[in-house]
Amino acid sequence: MADHSFSDGVPSDSVEAAKNASNTEKLTDQVMQNPRVLAALQERLDSVPHTPSSYIETLPKAVKRRINALKQLQVRCAHIEAKFYEEVHDLERKYAALYQPLFDKRREFITGDVEPTDAESEWHSENEEEEKLAGDMKNKVVITEKEAATAEEPNPKGIPEFWFTIFRNVDMLSELVQEYDEPILKHLQDIKVKFSDPGQPMSFVLEFHFEPNDYFTNSVLTKTYKMKSEPDKADPFSFEGPEIVDCDGCTIDWKKGKNVTVKTIKKKQKHKGRGTVRTITKQVPNESFFNFFNPLKGKSDEDSEFTLASDFEIGHFFRERIVPRAVLYFTGEAIEDDDNELEGDEEGEDEDDAEINPKVGNFGATQTYLLCYTLRLLKMFPTLRQ
């Protein structure tokens, strides 16, 4: 039988527990009155990260309920924003029709089908006065030589190698062009952008128009970019504008022996049984700009993601920059403007990263759309952030 001792009617183990508790409280009081201990505890508390989610978790249920209501409103805002971008696309289609007659005339001047009038050719440069003075001085000194040179000066048709020069000037494009692509691109006569018809899924098509050549029989090569402007049901708050979700190329009808997207290699193969060696030839993929018309499909590794993201970026650059401002990329003026914009952005970031770049506030709908697209690329392909 267990032995339970009592002291004044109270079990001895209860008395001992009470004494221990009292001693613990006294020790705690002494510790908490020590300034060094309190400072160490405060430092420990300050080092604990306070995230927004941890703050939300501390809120009362009634407040959390109201926050959920705000999220419902945010989802509805995202759907309205999606409609806004759809209307932007409709506006782009409308104004593309207004631009097209000017672009058609541009093509006629480039190909030499039409010669511009004197009025159409008149252009006042920023340094016009200096150039005029220098020209007058030169005319007085070497007028005879100038007349002779003018008589001998060649007068090629149109503007030779117009689009090829743009490819060569723009780093994003020149990196794609191989030496054996160059003679083909010299036959490029025009690049057009076509928007999807009203009521059709959002998309745009790049058309590359070629004159007859020795490489393929196609007169037009196309690249179609399919887009989506609607919040993701699983993650509606990630919506930041239209995104390119897929792209389709076209079949290039290469003439015999002219396909630059493949190369033929020879490989020696040994027969396992007989031990004889034979040489076999096979075609393997070859780097070329014309792979642009045969985009990757169905792959999800890191390299494929990067290639696909680069493809989308190039398609947008053709649409937003190259086609609308072709002459300025031919002369190099647009490239200088782009470089200046980048330098300005970098300087602004260095001065104060917390300040919003005031240029963003001046973006038109198209520029805002391109900015949103870039952000979407980073979300679609997180490896690009590395």
Coordinates of C-alpha atoms in Angstrom, one line a residue:
M1 CA 0.0 0.0 0.0
A2 CA 1.4 3.4 -1.0
D3 CA 2.6 5.7 1.8
H4 CA 1.0 9.2 1.7
S5 CA 2.4 11.6 4.4
F6 CA 0.3 14.6 5.5
S7 CA 1.2 17.9 7.1
D8 CA -1.7 19.7 8.7
G9 CA -4.0 17.7 6.5
V10 CA -2.2 18.6 3.2
P11 CA -0.3 15.9 1.2
S12 CA 3.5 16.5 1.3
D13 CA 3.9 16.3 -2.6
S14 CA 1.4 19.2 -3.0
V15 CA 3.4 21.2 -0.5
E16 CA 6.6 20.5 -2.4
A17 CA 5.0 21.5 -5.7
A18 CA 3.8 24.8 -4.2
K19 CA 7.3 25.6 -3.0
N20 CA 8.8 24.9 -6.4
A21 CA 6.2 27.1 -8.1
S22 CA 7.0 29.9 -5.7
N23 CA 10.7 29.6 -6.2
T24 CA 10.2 29.7 -10.0
E25 CA 8.1 32.9 -9.8
K26 CA 10.8 34.5 -7.6
L27 CA 13.5 33.5 -10.1
T28 CA 11.5 34.8 -13.0
D29 CA 10.9 38.1 -11.3
Q30 CA 14.6 38.5 -10.6
V31 CA 15.5 37.6 -14.2
M32 CA 13.0 40.1 -15.7
Q33 CA 14.4 42.9 -13.5
N34 CA 17.8 42.4 -15.0
P35 CA 18.4 45.1 -17.7
R36 CA 20.8 43.0 -19.7
V37 CA 18.3 40.1 -19.9
L38 CA 15.5 42.5 -21.0
A39 CA 17.7 44.0 -23.7
A40 CA 18.6 40.5 -25.1
L41 CA 14.9 39.6 -25.2
Q42 CA 13.9 42.8 -27.0
E43 CA 16.7 42.3 -29.6
R44 CA 15.4 38.7 -30.1
L45 CA 11.8 40.0 -30.6
D46 CA 13.0 42.8 -33.0
S47 CA 14.7 40.1 -35.2
V48 CA 11.5 38.2 -35.7
P49 CA 10.2 39.0 -39.3
H50 CA 6.8 40.7 -39.4
T51 CA 5.3 39.7 -42.8
P52 CA 1.9 41.0 -44.0
S53 CA 0.5 37.5 -43.8
S54 CA 1.5 37.2 -40.2
Y55 CA -0.2 40.5 -39.5
I56 CA -3.4 39.4 -41.2
E57 CA -3.5 36.2 -39.1
T58 CA -3.7 38.4 -36.0
L59 CA -6.7 40.3 -37.1
P60 CA -10.2 39.5 -35.7
K61 CA -12.5 37.3 -37.7
A62 CA -14.8 40.3 -38.5
V63 CA -12.0 42.2 -40.1
K64 CA -10.8 39.1 -42.1
R65 CA -14.4 38.8 -43.4
R66 CA -14.2 42.4 -44.7
I67 CA -10.8 41.7 -46.3
N68 CA -12.4 38.8 -48.2
A69 CA -15.0 41.2 -49.5
L70 CA -12.3 43.5 -50.8
K71 CA -10.7 40.5 -52.6
Q72 CA -14.0 39.9 -54.3
L73 CA -14.1 43.5 -55.5
Q74 CA -10.5 43.1 -56.7
V75 CA -11.4 40.1 -58.9
R76 CA -14.2 42.2 -60.4
C77 CA -11.7 45.0 -61.1
A78 CA -9.4 42.5 -62.9
H79 CA -12.3 41.4 -65.2
I80 CA -13.0 45.1 -66.0
E81 CA -9.3 45.6 -66.7
A82 CA -9.4 42.7 -69.1
K83 CA -12.2 44.3 -71.0
F84 CA -10.2 47.5 -71.1
Y85 CA -7.3 45.7 -72.9
E86 CA -9.7 44.1 -75.3
E87 CA -10.9 47.5 -76.3
V88 CA -7.3 48.7 -76.6
H89 CA -6.8 45.8 -79.1
D90 CA -9.9 47.0 -81.0
L91 CA -8.5 50.5 -81.1
E92 CA -5.2 49.1 -82.4
R93 CA -7.0 47.3 -85.1
K94 CA -8.9 50.5 -86.1
Y95 CA -5.8 52.6 -86.3
A96 CA -3.8 49.9 -88.1
A97 CA -6.2 50.4 -91.0
L98 CA -5.4 54.1 -90.9
Y99 CA -1.7 53.5 -90.9
Q100 CA -1.8 50.9 -93.7
P101 CA -2.0 53.3 -96.7
L102 CA 1.1 55.1 -95.4
F103 CA 2.9 51.8 -94.9
D104 CA 1.9 50.7 -98.5
K105 CA 3.4 53.9 -99.8
R106 CA 6.5 53.2 -97.8
R107 CA 6.8 49.9 -99.4
E108 CA 6.5 51.5 -102.9
F109 CA 9.3 53.9 -102.1
I110 CA 11.5 51.1 -100.7
T111 CA 11.0 48.8 -103.7
G112 CA 11.3 51.6 -106.2
D113 CA 7.9 50.9 -107.7
V114 CA 7.1 54.6 -107.1
E115 CA 9.4 57.6 -107.0
P116 CA 8.6 60.2 -104.3
T117 CA 7.8 63.7 -105.5
D118 CA 10.0 66.7 -104.5
A119 CA 7.5 67.7 -101.9
E120 CA 7.4 64.2 -100.4
S121 CA 11.2 64.1 -100.4
E122 CA 11.7 67.4 -98.6
W123 CA 13.0 67.1 -95.0
H124 CA 14.4 69.7 -92.7
S125 CA 17.1 68.3 -90.4
E126 CA 18.1 69.8 -87.1
N127 CA 21.5 70.9 -88.5
E128 CA 20.0 72.2 -91.7
E129 CA 21.6 75.7 -91.5
E130 CA 25.1 74.4 -90.8
E131 CA 24.7 71.8 -93.6
K132 CA 23.5 74.5 -96.0
L133 CA 26.4 76.8 -95.2
A134 CA 28.9 74.0 -95.6
G135 CA 27.3 73.0 -98.8
D136 CA 27.4 76.5 -100.3
M137 CA 31.1 76.8 -99.4
K138 CA 31.9 73.5 -101.0
N139 CA 29.9 74.4 -104.1
K140 CA 31.9 77.5 -104.7
V141 CA 35.2 75.6 -104.4
V142 CA 34.6 72.3 -106.2
I143 CA 31.5 73.0 -108.3
T144 CA 33.1 71.3 -111.4
E145 CA 34.1 68.2 -109.4
K146 CA 30.6 67.9 -107.9
E147 CA 28.9 68.1 -111.3
A148 CA 31.2 65.3 -112.5
A149 CA 30.6 63.2 -109.4
T150 CA 26.8 63.7 -109.7
A151 CA 26.9 62.6 -113.3
E152 CA 28.7 59.4 -112.3
E153 CA 26.8 58.7 -109.1
P154 CA 24.8 55.5 -109.3
N155 CA 21.0 55.7 -108.9
P156 CA 19.8 52.3 -107.7
K157 CA 16.1 51.4 -107.6
G158 CA 14.3 52.2 -104.4
I159 CA 16.3 51.8 -101.1
P160 CA 18.4 48.7 -101.5
E161 CA 18.6 46.2 -98.6
F162 CA 16.2 48.4 -96.5
W163 CA 14.9 45.7 -94.2
F164 CA 18.1 43.7 -94.1
T165 CA 19.9 46.9 -92.8
I166 CA 17.4 47.1 -90.0
F167 CA 18.1 43.5 -89.1
R168 CA 21.8 44.4 -89.0
N169 CA 21.3 47.5 -87.0
V170 CA 19.1 46.0 -84.2
D171 CA 21.1 43.8 -81.8
M172 CA 18.0 41.7 -80.9
L173 CA 17.7 40.7 -84.6
S174 CA 21.3 40.6 -85.7
E175 CA 22.0 38.0 -83.0
L176 CA 19.6 35.6 -84.8
V177 CA 21.0 36.2 -88.3
Q178 CA 23.7 33.8 -89.6
E179 CA 25.9 34.6 -92.5
Y180 CA 24.0 32.3 -94.8
D181 CA 20.7 34.0 -93.8
E182 CA 21.9 37.4 -95.2
P183 CA 21.5 36.9 -98.9
I184 CA 17.9 35.7 -98.2
L185 CA 17.0 38.7 -96.1
K186 CA 18.2 41.0 -98.8
H187 CA 15.1 39.9 -100.7
L188 CA 12.7 41.0 -97.9
Q189 CA 10.5 43.8 -99.2
D190 CA 8.0 44.5 -96.4
I191 CA 6.9 43.4 -92.9
K192 CA 3.2 43.9 -92.0
V193 CA 1.2 43.4 -88.8
K194 CA -2.3 42.1 -89.1
F195 CA -4.7 42.1 -86.1
S196 CA -7.4 39.5 -85.5
D197 CA -10.9 40.3 -86.8
P198 CA -13.6 41.6 -84.4
G199 CA -15.2 38.8 -82.4
Q200 CA -12.2 36.5 -83.0
P201 CA -9.8 35.4 -80.2
M202 CA -7.1 38.1 -79.6
S203 CA -4.1 37.6 -81.8
F204 CA -1.8 39.3 -84.3
V205 CA 0.1 38.1 -87.4
L206 CA 3.5 39.2 -88.7
E207 CA 3.8 38.9 -92.4
F208 CA 7.2 38.9 -94.1
H209 CA 6.9 39.7 -97.8
F210 CA 9.7 38.5 -100.1
E211 CA 10.4 39.1 -103.7
P212 CA 11.0 36.1 -105.9
N213 CA 14.3 34.5 -104.9
D214 CA 16.5 31.4 -105.3
Y215 CA 15.8 30.0 -101.8
F216 CA 12.0 29.3 -101.4
T217 CA 8.8 29.7 -103.4
N218 CA 6.8 31.5 -100.7
S219 CA 6.0 35.1 -101.3
V220 CA 4.9 35.6 -97.7
L221 CA 6.1 34.0 -94.5
T222 CA 3.9 34.4 -91.4
K223 CA 4.1 34.1 -87.7
T224 CA 0.9 34.2 -85.6
Y225 CA 0.9 35.1 -81.9
K226 CA -2.2 34.1 -79.9
M227 CA -3.1 36.2 -76.9
K228 CA -5.3 36.0 -73.8
S229 CA -6.8 38.9 -71.9
E230 CA -8.7 37.4 -69.0
P231 CA -7.8 36.7 -65.3
D232 CA -6.7 33.2 -64.4
K233 CA -9.4 31.5 -62.5
A234 CA -6.9 29.9 -60.2
D235 CA -4.9 33.1 -59.6
P236 CA -7.0 36.1 -60.7
F237 CA -4.7 38.6 -58.8
S238 CA -1.8 37.8 -61.1
F239 CA -3.6 39.5 -64.1
E240 CA -1.5 42.4 -65.4
G241 CA -2.8 42.7 -68.9
P242 CA -2.8 40.6 -72.1
E243 CA -0.3 37.8 -72.5
I244 CA 1.0 35.9 -75.5
V245 CA 0.0 32.3 -74.8
D246 CA 1.1 30.5 -78.0
C247 CA 2.5 31.1 -81.4
D248 CA 2.4 29.3 -84.8
G249 CA 4.8 29.6 -87.7
C250 CA 4.4 28.5 -91.3
T251 CA 5.9 26.0 -93.7
I252 CA 8.7 27.3 -95.8
D253 CA 8.8 25.7 -99.2
W254 CA 12.5 25.5 -99.7
K255 CA 14.0 25.0 -103.1
K256 CA 16.3 21.9 -103.4
G257 CA 19.5 22.3 -101.5
K258 CA 18.6 25.8 -100.2
N259 CA 17.2 25.0 -96.7
V260 CA 19.4 26.9 -94.3
T261 CA 17.6 25.6 -91.2
V262 CA 19.2 22.2 -91.6
K263 CA 22.7 21.0 -92.3
T264 CA 23.9 17.6 -93.6
I265 CA 26.5 15.8 -91.6
K266 CA 28.4 12.6 -92.4
K267 CA 28.9 10.0 -89.7
K268 CA 30.8 6.7 -89.7
Q269 CA 28.9 3.7 -88.5
K270 CA 30.3 0.3 -87.6
H271 CA 28.3 -2.9 -88.2
K272 CA 28.2 -4.9 -84.9
G273 CA 28.2 -8.3 -86.5
R274 CA 30.5 -7.9 -89.6
G275 CA 32.7 -5.2 -88.2
T276 CA 32.5 -3.2 -91.5
V277 CA 32.3 0.5 -91.4
R278 CA 30.0 2.6 -93.6
T279 CA 29.5 6.4 -93.9
I280 CA 26.0 7.7 -93.5
T281 CA 24.6 11.2 -94.0
K282 CA 21.8 12.8 -92.1
Q283 CA 20.2 16.2 -91.7
V284 CA 20.3 18.0 -88.3
P285 CA 18.9 21.3 -87.2
N286 CA 21.0 24.4 -88.1
E287 CA 21.0 27.8 -86.4
S288 CA 19.1 30.3 -88.6
F289 CA 16.8 33.3 -88.4
F290 CA 14.3 31.3 -90.4
N291 CA 13.8 29.0 -87.4
F292 CA 11.7 31.9 -86.2
F293 CA 8.9 30.5 -88.4
N294 CA 9.1 27.0 -86.7
P295 CA 8.6 27.8 -83.0
L296 CA 9.2 25.2 -80.2
K297 CA 6.1 23.2 -79.2
G298 CA 5.4 21.0 -76.2
K299 CA 8.7 21.4 -74.3
S300 CA 8.9 22.7 -70.8
D301 CA 12.6 22.6 -69.8
E302 CA 14.5 25.8 -68.9
D303 CA 16.2 26.3 -72.3
S304 CA 12.8 25.9 -74.1
E305 CA 11.2 28.4 -71.7
F306 CA 14.0 30.9 -72.4
T307 CA 13.7 30.3 -76.2
L308 CA 9.9 30.7 -76.1
A309 CA 10.1 33.9 -74.0
S310 CA 12.7 35.3 -76.4
D311 CA 10.4 34.5 -79.4
F312 CA 7.5 36.4 -77.7
E313 CA 9.8 39.3 -77.1
I314 CA 11.0 39.5 -80.7
G315 CA 7.4 39.2 -82.0
H316 CA 6.4 42.1 -79.8
F317 CA 9.4 44.1 -80.9
F318 CA 8.5 43.7 -84.5
R319 CA 4.9 44.7 -83.8
E320 CA 5.5 47.7 -81.4
R321 CA 8.8 49.1 -82.8
I322 CA 10.2 47.8 -86.1
V323 CA 7.1 48.0 -88.2
P324 CA 5.7 51.4 -87.0
R325 CA 9.1 53.1 -87.1
A326 CA 11.1 51.2 -89.7
V327 CA 12.9 54.2 -91.3
L328 CA 14.2 55.3 -87.9
Y329 CA 15.7 51.8 -87.3
F330 CA 17.2 51.9 -90.8
T331 CA 18.9 55.3 -90.1
G332 CA 19.8 54.3 -86.5
E333 CA 17.9 57.2 -84.9
A334 CA 15.4 54.9 -83.1
I335 CA 18.3 52.8 -81.8
E336 CA 19.9 56.0 -80.3
D337 CA 16.5 56.9 -78.7
D338 CA 16.1 53.5 -77.2
D339 CA 19.6 53.6 -75.8
N340 CA 18.9 57.1 -74.3
E341 CA 15.7 55.8 -72.7
L342 CA 17.6 52.9 -71.1
E343 CA 20.3 55.2 -69.8
G344 CA 17.7 57.5 -68.4
D345 CA 15.9 54.7 -66.7
E346 CA 19.2 53.4 -65.2
E347 CA 20.2 56.8 -63.9
G348 CA 16.7 57.3 -62.3
E349 CA 17.1 53.9 -60.5
D350 CA 20.5 54.8 -59.3
E351 CA 19.4 58.1 -57.8
D352 CA 16.4 56.8 -56.0
D353 CA 15.1 53.2 -56.5
A354 CA 12.1 54.1 -54.4
E355 CA 10.8 56.8 -56.8
I356 CA 8.5 55.9 -59.6
N357 CA 9.9 56.8 -63.0
P358 CA 7.8 59.7 -64.3
K359 CA 8.0 58.3 -67.8
V360 CA 5.6 55.5 -66.9
G361 CA 2.9 58.1 -66.3
N362 CA 3.2 59.3 -69.9
F363 CA 2.9 55.8 -71.4
G364 CA 0.2 55.4 -74.1
A365 CA -2.0 52.4 -74.1
T366 CA 0.4 50.4 -76.4
Q367 CA 3.4 51.1 -74.2
T368 CA 1.5 50.2 -71.0
Y369 CA 0.4 47.0 -72.8
L370 CA 4.0 46.2 -73.6
L371 CA 5.1 46.8 -70.1
C372 CA 2.4 44.5 -68.8
Y373 CA 3.4 41.9 -71.3
T374 CA 7.0 42.0 -70.1
L375 CA 5.9 41.5 -66.5
R376 CA 3.8 38.6 -67.6
L377 CA 6.8 37.0 -69.3
L378 CA 8.7 37.1 -66.0
K379 CA 5.7 35.4 -64.3
M380 CA 5.3 32.8 -67.1
F381 CA 9.0 32.0 -67.1
P382 CA 10.4 32.5 -63.6
T383 CA 13.8 31.2 -64.7
L384 CA 14.3 34.4 -66.6
R385 CA 14.5 36.3 -63.2
Q386 CA 17.8 34.4 -62.4

